[in-house]
XYZ file of C-alpha atoms in Angstrom:
525
model
C -24.582 -83.832 8.745
C -24.575 -80.661 6.583
C -27.716 -79.107 8.031
C -31.340 -79.724 8.812
C -34.688 -77.911 8.884
C -37.204 -77.833 11.716
C -40.428 -76.020 12.467
C -39.958 -72.898 14.577
C -42.665 -73.826 17.120
C -41.319 -77.410 17.387
C -37.805 -76.132 18.168
C -39.289 -73.778 20.797
C -41.122 -76.663 22.506
C -38.043 -78.921 22.541
C -35.779 -76.216 23.998
C -38.222 -75.347 26.805
C -38.953 -78.997 27.657
C -35.532 -80.691 27.183
C -32.950 -77.818 27.427
C -30.835 -76.224 24.730
C -27.856 -78.455 25.539
C -29.817 -81.668 24.943
C -31.397 -80.294 21.755
C -27.922 -79.434 20.434
C -26.719 -82.963 21.232
C -29.835 -84.455 19.642
C -29.247 -82.739 16.290
C -25.414 -82.904 16.453
C -25.008 -79.118 16.654
C -22.784 -76.866 18.702
C -24.487 -75.062 21.538
C -23.417 -71.632 20.231
C -24.805 -72.314 16.729
C -28.158 -73.365 18.181
C -28.353 -70.193 20.301
C -27.430 -68.091 17.283
C -30.275 -69.673 15.284
C -32.678 -68.970 18.157
C -31.640 -65.297 18.293
C -31.960 -64.882 14.541
C -35.463 -66.417 14.518
C -36.662 -64.680 17.737
C -37.009 -67.856 19.842
C -36.723 -67.137 23.617
C -34.226 -69.155 25.693
C -34.959 -70.306 29.294
C -33.198 -68.225 31.974
C -30.564 -69.713 34.353
C -32.103 -71.992 36.964
C -35.194 -72.793 34.880
C -34.399 -76.492 34.421
C -33.365 -76.846 38.079
C -36.768 -75.618 39.236
C -38.443 -77.771 36.591
C -36.607 -80.903 37.784
C -37.686 -80.469 41.412
C -41.284 -79.603 40.573
C -41.141 -75.872 41.322
C -43.477 -73.547 39.369
C -41.730 -71.914 36.396
C -42.646 -69.133 33.993
C -42.317 -69.922 30.264
C -41.740 -66.990 27.938
C -44.293 -67.080 25.087
C -43.154 -67.586 21.502
C -43.426 -64.247 19.667
C -45.356 -64.098 16.406
C -43.285 -64.424 13.242
C -43.795 -65.087 9.544
C -41.024 -67.706 9.658
C -42.344 -71.243 9.984
C -39.366 -73.422 9.011
C -35.819 -72.870 10.260
C -32.744 -74.157 8.417
C -29.688 -74.639 10.645
C -26.363 -75.167 8.908
C -24.017 -77.636 10.611
C -20.371 -76.442 10.891
C -17.688 -78.054 8.764
C -15.308 -79.880 11.116
C -11.769 -78.460 11.177
C -8.591 -80.377 11.750
C -7.093 -79.694 15.143
C -3.579 -80.139 16.334
C -2.770 -82.055 19.501
C -2.050 -78.857 21.408
C -5.365 -77.353 20.323
C -7.210 -80.537 21.322
C -5.656 -80.586 24.767
C -6.431 -76.899 25.362
C -9.847 -76.457 26.966
C -11.908 -73.325 27.033
C -13.368 -72.019 30.281
C -17.021 -72.758 31.004
C -18.012 -69.111 31.312
C -16.809 -65.571 31.504
C -17.688 -63.697 34.698
C -20.638 -61.442 33.744
C -20.556 -57.759 34.464
C -23.808 -57.992 36.459
C -24.433 -61.034 38.675
C -27.583 -59.951 40.421
C -29.491 -63.062 39.354
C -26.584 -65.491 39.525
C -27.288 -68.620 41.541
C -23.974 -69.824 42.978
C -25.478 -72.565 45.112
C -27.130 -74.533 42.303
C -25.270 -76.238 39.442
C -25.819 -74.733 36.008
C -27.984 -76.811 33.708
C -26.314 -75.569 30.521
C -22.534 -75.342 30.270
C -21.004 -74.278 26.976
C -17.441 -75.557 26.966
C -16.788 -74.408 23.393
C -17.794 -70.762 23.708
C -16.995 -68.087 26.246
C -20.005 -65.822 26.970
C -19.364 -62.102 26.800
C -22.542 -60.450 28.043
C -24.086 -57.445 26.367
C -26.591 -55.051 27.845
C -29.444 -56.164 25.605
C -28.628 -59.671 24.425
C -25.988 -62.368 24.775
C -23.018 -62.446 22.405
C -20.713 -65.452 22.612
C -17.142 -65.432 21.339
C -14.349 -67.937 21.592
C -11.208 -67.126 23.484
C -9.288 -67.135 20.192
C -11.708 -64.610 18.657
C -11.366 -62.321 21.673
C -7.554 -62.492 21.370
C -7.700 -61.625 17.666
C -10.030 -58.657 18.264
C -8.026 -56.981 21.045
C -4.851 -57.227 18.920
C -6.598 -55.991 15.755
C -8.224 -52.899 17.345
C -7.762 -50.914 20.566
C -9.573 -52.147 23.667
C -11.844 -49.103 23.711
C -13.240 -49.975 20.256
C -13.679 -53.681 21.078
C -15.428 -52.768 24.354
C -17.965 -50.642 22.474
C -18.686 -53.602 20.215
C -19.633 -55.717 23.233
C -21.335 -52.728 24.935
C -19.218 -52.929 28.080
C -16.610 -50.637 29.612
C -12.883 -50.727 28.834
C -12.092 -51.787 32.390
C -14.647 -54.625 32.247
C -13.112 -55.962 29.025
C -9.592 -55.817 30.514
C -10.810 -57.772 33.547
C -12.294 -60.431 31.300
C -9.053 -60.728 29.375
C -7.102 -61.123 32.616
C -9.596 -63.708 33.850
C -9.268 -65.705 30.595
C -5.485 -65.232 30.404
C -5.773 -63.310 27.122
C -2.847 -60.876 26.694
C -3.661 -57.310 25.628
C -1.358 -54.732 23.932
C 0.841 -52.648 26.194
C 0.783 -48.862 26.317
C 2.324 -47.350 23.170
C 1.686 -50.418 21.011
C -0.701 -48.692 18.594
C 1.496 -45.584 18.306
C 4.486 -47.734 17.327
C 2.299 -49.663 14.865
C 1.109 -46.443 13.180
C 4.696 -45.148 13.005
C 5.840 -48.322 11.289
C 8.116 -49.387 14.123
C 8.509 -53.108 14.914
C 6.128 -54.383 17.559
C 5.963 -57.665 19.431
C 2.719 -59.662 19.329
C 2.676 -62.653 21.681
C 0.970 -65.977 21.138
C -2.228 -66.898 22.973
C -1.083 -68.807 26.080
C -3.014 -71.864 27.318
C -5.736 -71.244 29.844
C -5.117 -72.298 33.425
C -8.319 -72.489 35.406
C -8.008 -71.099 38.958
C -8.170 -73.586 41.773
C -10.894 -73.109 44.357
C -9.623 -72.513 47.856
C -11.805 -75.163 49.441
C -11.279 -78.889 49.871
C -12.941 -81.405 47.595
C -13.389 -84.832 49.168
C -16.062 -87.470 49.119
C -19.036 -87.967 46.817
C -20.951 -84.698 47.049
C -23.960 -85.936 45.109
C -24.728 -88.923 47.324
C -26.655 -88.253 50.534
C -25.515 -90.346 53.491
C -28.591 -90.680 55.698
C -28.556 -93.009 58.696
C -32.330 -92.996 59.203
C -35.255 -92.484 56.818
C -35.308 -88.724 56.460
C -38.281 -86.375 56.243
C -40.851 -89.059 57.055
C -43.178 -86.385 58.435
C -43.595 -84.855 54.953
C -45.813 -85.902 52.125
C -44.197 -88.060 49.472
C -44.068 -85.300 46.867
C -42.611 -82.721 49.271
C -40.105 -85.254 50.575
C -38.849 -86.115 47.094
C -38.591 -82.416 46.287
C -36.398 -81.711 49.329
C -34.215 -84.781 48.743
C -33.688 -83.759 45.111
C -32.806 -80.235 46.169
C -30.354 -81.563 48.775
C -28.665 -83.847 46.253
C -27.893 -80.990 43.817
C -27.141 -78.288 46.388
C -23.631 -76.816 46.133
C -21.572 -74.281 48.053
C -20.331 -71.329 46.048
C -16.641 -70.769 45.412
C -14.454 -68.163 47.135
C -15.329 -65.402 44.630
C -19.020 -66.217 44.174
C -21.647 -63.625 45.001
C -23.585 -64.025 48.247
C -26.993 -62.798 49.377
C -27.116 -59.235 50.674
C -27.957 -60.314 54.238
C -25.004 -62.725 54.373
C -22.651 -60.217 52.756
C -23.615 -57.481 55.221
C -23.071 -59.859 58.143
C -19.612 -60.772 56.838
C -18.722 -57.081 56.579
C -19.784 -56.528 60.197
C -17.716 -59.497 61.376
C -14.611 -58.345 59.524
C -14.990 -54.821 60.911
C -15.385 -56.220 64.419
C -12.323 -58.467 64.119
C -10.025 -55.784 62.662
C -8.348 -53.665 65.398
C -8.381 -49.869 65.421
C -5.270 -47.786 66.022
C -4.422 -48.076 69.726
C -5.051 -45.324 72.250
C -2.305 -44.040 74.529
C -2.716 -43.632 78.263
C 0.290 -42.675 80.407
C 2.616 -44.028 77.766
C 0.901 -47.409 77.517
C -0.881 -48.576 74.381
C -4.443 -49.783 74.804
C -5.693 -51.721 71.758
C -9.317 -51.165 70.814
C -11.775 -52.778 68.446
C -13.914 -50.970 65.920
C -17.230 -52.178 67.362
C -18.251 -52.133 70.985
C -20.778 -54.305 72.737
C -21.656 -57.857 71.828
C -19.886 -59.269 68.745
C -21.930 -60.029 65.613
C -23.029 -63.550 64.815
C -20.026 -65.823 63.998
C -17.543 -62.999 64.700
C -15.956 -64.579 67.785
C -16.762 -68.267 67.251
C -14.550 -68.668 64.167
C -11.316 -67.080 62.966
C -11.298 -64.410 60.242
C -9.542 -66.888 57.927
C -12.631 -69.131 58.092
C -15.145 -66.353 57.451
C -15.276 -67.099 53.707
C -16.116 -70.783 54.235
C -18.661 -70.158 56.984
C -20.543 -67.415 55.147
C -20.616 -69.337 51.865
C -22.102 -72.277 53.778
C -24.773 -69.965 55.226
C -25.370 -68.465 51.778
C -25.930 -71.891 50.186
C -28.377 -72.907 52.925
C -30.300 -69.628 52.724
C -30.567 -69.824 48.929
C -31.993 -73.337 49.213
C -34.427 -72.211 51.938
C -35.764 -69.141 50.102
C -38.758 -71.067 48.629
C -39.516 -72.355 52.144
C -39.729 -69.010 53.979
C -36.003 -69.094 54.637
C -34.752 -66.153 56.677
C -31.759 -65.367 58.873
C -32.771 -64.024 62.285
C -29.986 -62.382 64.261
C -31.241 -61.619 67.729
C -30.872 -63.056 71.192
C -31.153 -66.549 69.729
C -29.425 -66.777 66.328
C -31.597 -68.938 64.115
C -32.839 -69.653 60.610
C -36.501 -69.569 59.645
C -37.379 -72.920 57.997
C -40.972 -73.659 56.984
C -42.191 -70.989 59.382
C -40.238 -72.408 62.354
C -37.163 -70.978 64.080
C -34.195 -73.370 64.014
C -31.140 -72.483 66.100
C -27.857 -72.962 64.238
C -24.310 -72.290 65.365
C -21.024 -72.465 63.474
C -17.867 -72.832 65.541
C -14.215 -73.497 64.798
C -12.187 -75.913 66.858
C -8.834 -75.026 68.387
C -5.699 -77.122 68.560
C -3.627 -77.616 71.680
C 0.144 -77.359 71.057
C 3.093 -76.914 73.397
C 3.942 -73.253 73.815
C 7.295 -72.151 72.462
C 8.920 -69.630 74.787
C 9.567 -66.365 72.978
C 12.581 -64.095 73.364
C 10.500 -61.509 75.251
C 9.273 -64.152 77.696
C 12.857 -65.300 78.336
C 13.862 -61.702 79.114
C 10.933 -61.362 81.540
C 11.979 -64.557 83.307
C 15.613 -63.365 83.561
C 14.496 -60.035 85.024
C 12.328 -61.877 87.531
C 15.181 -64.197 88.614
C 17.581 -61.244 88.861
C 15.131 -59.320 91.045
C 14.616 -62.349 93.303
C 18.365 -62.872 93.660
C 18.786 -59.264 94.816
C 15.901 -59.521 97.285
C 13.547 -57.223 95.406
C 9.867 -57.992 95.029
C 8.817 -59.158 91.597
C 5.870 -61.075 90.208
C 6.650 -64.268 88.333
C 5.744 -64.105 84.626
C 2.901 -66.373 83.653
C 4.117 -68.253 80.620
C 1.392 -70.521 79.190
C 2.190 -74.188 78.857
C 0.038 -74.692 75.773
C -1.142 -72.531 72.883
C -4.593 -72.913 71.372
C -4.575 -71.637 67.778
C -7.534 -71.883 65.438
C -7.490 -75.203 63.594
C -9.625 -74.307 60.571
C -12.024 -77.201 61.270
C -15.597 -75.933 61.296
C -18.507 -77.459 63.164
C -22.227 -76.846 62.664
C -24.710 -77.611 65.448
C -28.424 -77.450 64.654
C -30.956 -77.192 67.494
C -28.522 -79.034 69.832
C -29.598 -82.260 68.072
C -27.674 -82.476 64.792
C -23.935 -81.972 64.528
C -21.658 -81.807 61.451
C -17.914 -81.129 61.525
C -14.860 -81.335 59.302
C -12.928 -84.572 59.545
C -10.503 -86.675 57.516
C -13.288 -88.318 55.508
C -15.209 -85.204 54.455
C -15.703 -81.474 54.979
C -18.881 -79.499 55.548
C -19.113 -78.483 51.886
C -19.476 -82.175 50.996
C -22.390 -82.630 53.390
C -24.302 -79.457 52.599
C -27.281 -81.527 51.404
C -27.410 -83.477 54.665
C -27.174 -80.206 56.620
C -30.170 -78.905 54.655
C -32.154 -82.060 55.493
C -31.164 -81.678 59.159
C -32.592 -78.146 59.108
C -35.946 -79.479 57.902
C -35.831 -82.248 60.522
C -35.062 -79.667 63.200
C -37.902 -77.441 61.946
C -40.311 -80.366 62.367
C -38.978 -80.953 65.900
C -39.471 -77.241 66.646
C -42.996 -77.437 65.266
C -43.820 -80.468 67.444
C -42.289 -78.773 70.478
C -44.255 -75.604 69.763
C -47.492 -77.590 69.393
C -46.749 -79.549 72.582
C -45.986 -76.326 74.448
C -49.214 -74.751 73.163
C -51.222 -77.818 74.215
C -49.553 -77.810 77.637
C -50.353 -74.129 78.032
C -53.990 -74.760 77.074
C -54.185 -77.600 79.597
C -52.753 -75.361 82.299
C -55.208 -72.594 81.409
C -58.112 -75.064 81.505
C -56.917 -76.468 84.846
C -56.700 -72.963 86.302
C -60.165 -72.170 84.963
C -61.665 -75.300 86.524
C -59.891 -74.602 89.818
C -61.154 -71.027 89.806
C -64.670 -72.223 89.006
C -64.580 -74.721 91.882
C -63.282 -72.041 94.221
C -66.089 -69.698 93.223
C -68.661 -72.468 93.742
C -67.194 -73.272 97.151
C -67.208 -69.622 98.226
C -70.775 -69.219 96.977
C -71.810 -72.251 99.035
C -70.131 -70.734 102.093
C -72.028 -67.479 101.610
C -75.358 -69.296 101.161
C -74.742 -71.316 104.331
C -73.883 -68.210 106.325
C -77.021 -66.468 105.020
C -79.073 -69.508 106.089
C -77.613 -69.394 109.592
C -78.225 -65.641 109.834
C -81.853 -66.050 108.733
C -82.301 -68.885 111.221
C -80.994 -66.631 114.011
C -83.450 -63.893 113.010
C -86.282 -66.434 112.952
C -85.245 -67.665 116.391
C -85.304 -64.050 117.679
C -88.811 -63.511 116.224
C -90.035 -66.771 117.809
C -88.646 -65.720 121.216
C -90.416 -62.326 120.957
C -93.749 -63.996 120.099
C -93.387 -66.476 122.990
C -92.654 -63.583 125.308
C -95.771 -61.715 124.107
C -97.871 -64.846 124.677
C -96.448 -65.236 128.172
C -97.313 -61.603 129.037
C -100.872 -62.083 127.824
C -101.239 -65.197 129.968
C -99.741 -63.723 133.152
C -101.311 -60.236 133.040
C -104.829 -59.099 133.821
C -106.685 -58.243 130.649
C -107.730 -54.941 132.144
C -104.138 -53.968 132.850
C -102.680 -55.251 129.513
C -101.079 -52.538 127.357
C -102.417 -53.303 123.893
C -100.266 -50.651 122.175
C -97.106 -52.281 123.461
C -98.385 -55.693 122.328
C -98.962 -54.352 118.819
C -95.516 -52.739 118.794
C -93.823 -55.967 119.926
C -95.655 -58.013 117.302
C -94.423 -55.610 114.599
C -90.848 -56.048 115.838
C -91.288 -59.824 115.743
C -92.520 -59.565 112.148
C -89.509 -57.361 111.348
C -87.124 -60.039 112.705
C -88.977 -62.920 111.058
C -87.454 -63.606 107.542
C -90.709 -65.293 106.454
C -92.706 -62.082 107.084
C -89.897 -59.551 106.337
C -91.908 -56.536 107.449
C -90.419 -53.083 107.018
C -89.892 -50.991 110.123
C -90.613 -47.281 110.141
C -87.310 -46.586 111.890
C -85.027 -49.451 110.877
C -86.318 -50.013 107.360
C -85.951 -53.444 105.757
C -83.854 -55.984 107.654
C -81.142 -57.841 105.657
C -81.637 -61.257 107.205
C -78.724 -62.922 105.321
C -76.102 -60.460 106.639
C -73.683 -61.189 109.462
C -75.017 -60.362 113.000
C -72.307 -57.745 113.477
C -73.539 -55.816 110.460
C -77.171 -56.042 111.671
C -76.282 -54.991 115.210
C -78.582 -52.228 116.592
C -76.507 -49.297 117.804
C -77.417 -45.819 118.961
C -76.381 -42.857 116.895
C -74.398 -40.143 118.596
């Protein structure tokens, strides 16, 4: 295939719907040549992570196609070159480490990998060059001139050459070349990709789930989480982490590194940099395992960012998942090995035996029988319900997707527990309210009954006074009867009677419902 022509808007639609890699394969083009044609014709390219979000149904932003007078694009296909066996076996690296990795996603796999070109990032646009072209340029011109061409610093270009195993001229090379002296130019050595310092075992794309997972979710949400878990990866040793995770790792390393010891009466007292409680993960794992543990946390947090993911370091270390707090702990197991007696411990034992033989008091050295060094095997416990640990069959990096699913399962359990606790609290509040209402009703009934008895006593007193007045009228001579006293007594009877409730000029209105002690008539002194 020598070349082909395609409409500019049609190429834009295919790249944003299929991916640039698949479009290049479809038209039998190299990935770099397709990107070059897009740059020349002002066709935007999707950013990193676009196809990952598109595959799991996340909302994505598509850059609009700028206006242009060009309608048809002609892309020339490269003429195949003959390659030697050594050139065929030599592979180029997938990417050059960019100078700025603020938007790099180390937890998700890249959708587009260009194995033929090595990207050398510019400030404004992307310029791709092969490793062979980079070697030719740094040996044709000084590094400072080549760096200006790529719009990066001299030091950044040297780092890229070291990373890609591209030799650069030594100091004095260009002076000797200008003076006409013989110089030595080496050949481009083969590239040896660095090995990641983490184990690779098991099938990391297959999720091993014992029970149907995420059944509490809707079908669409469940498929989205399962897809995310199947493609989730843990970043390598040199990958960039989130700021919160990186700051926590710095605190842990500062806490675990000892300060210069203090001296007190000739004795050395070792101190630590930080006082108080250790940071999260600082004392549960060894410093050698910090990189693994924090990259695991970084991968989980990156996957949880669309779901309100947040690390909460307080009294109860937890992750925020779907608005729920999920407790998570990472620990490292310790081995138990027989203690080897050191030379210093043998000397202490000899001094002790010598002191005992001479009758002097001496305390016997306490030599441990076993040592318990860190084993390097990590263990993750989620909400005291889900447990994952390194074993012979797999490591935690292989089960990062299952750990993510366990976090969502634990968040649902936390949600159900929170709802159950809220319902229990409401039931307790309602029970207390009903009990208080019944108590108030009971007390009100007691008060009404007491008022009834008090009124009945007042009525009985009024009846007794009226009977007494009637008896006096019957027994006394009408001529000798004191009518003023009779009128006065009848008024007092009406004052006592709750049915009449007459006011007295001296005592006022009688409160018939009050207790007799409060209504007791007493003289004032």
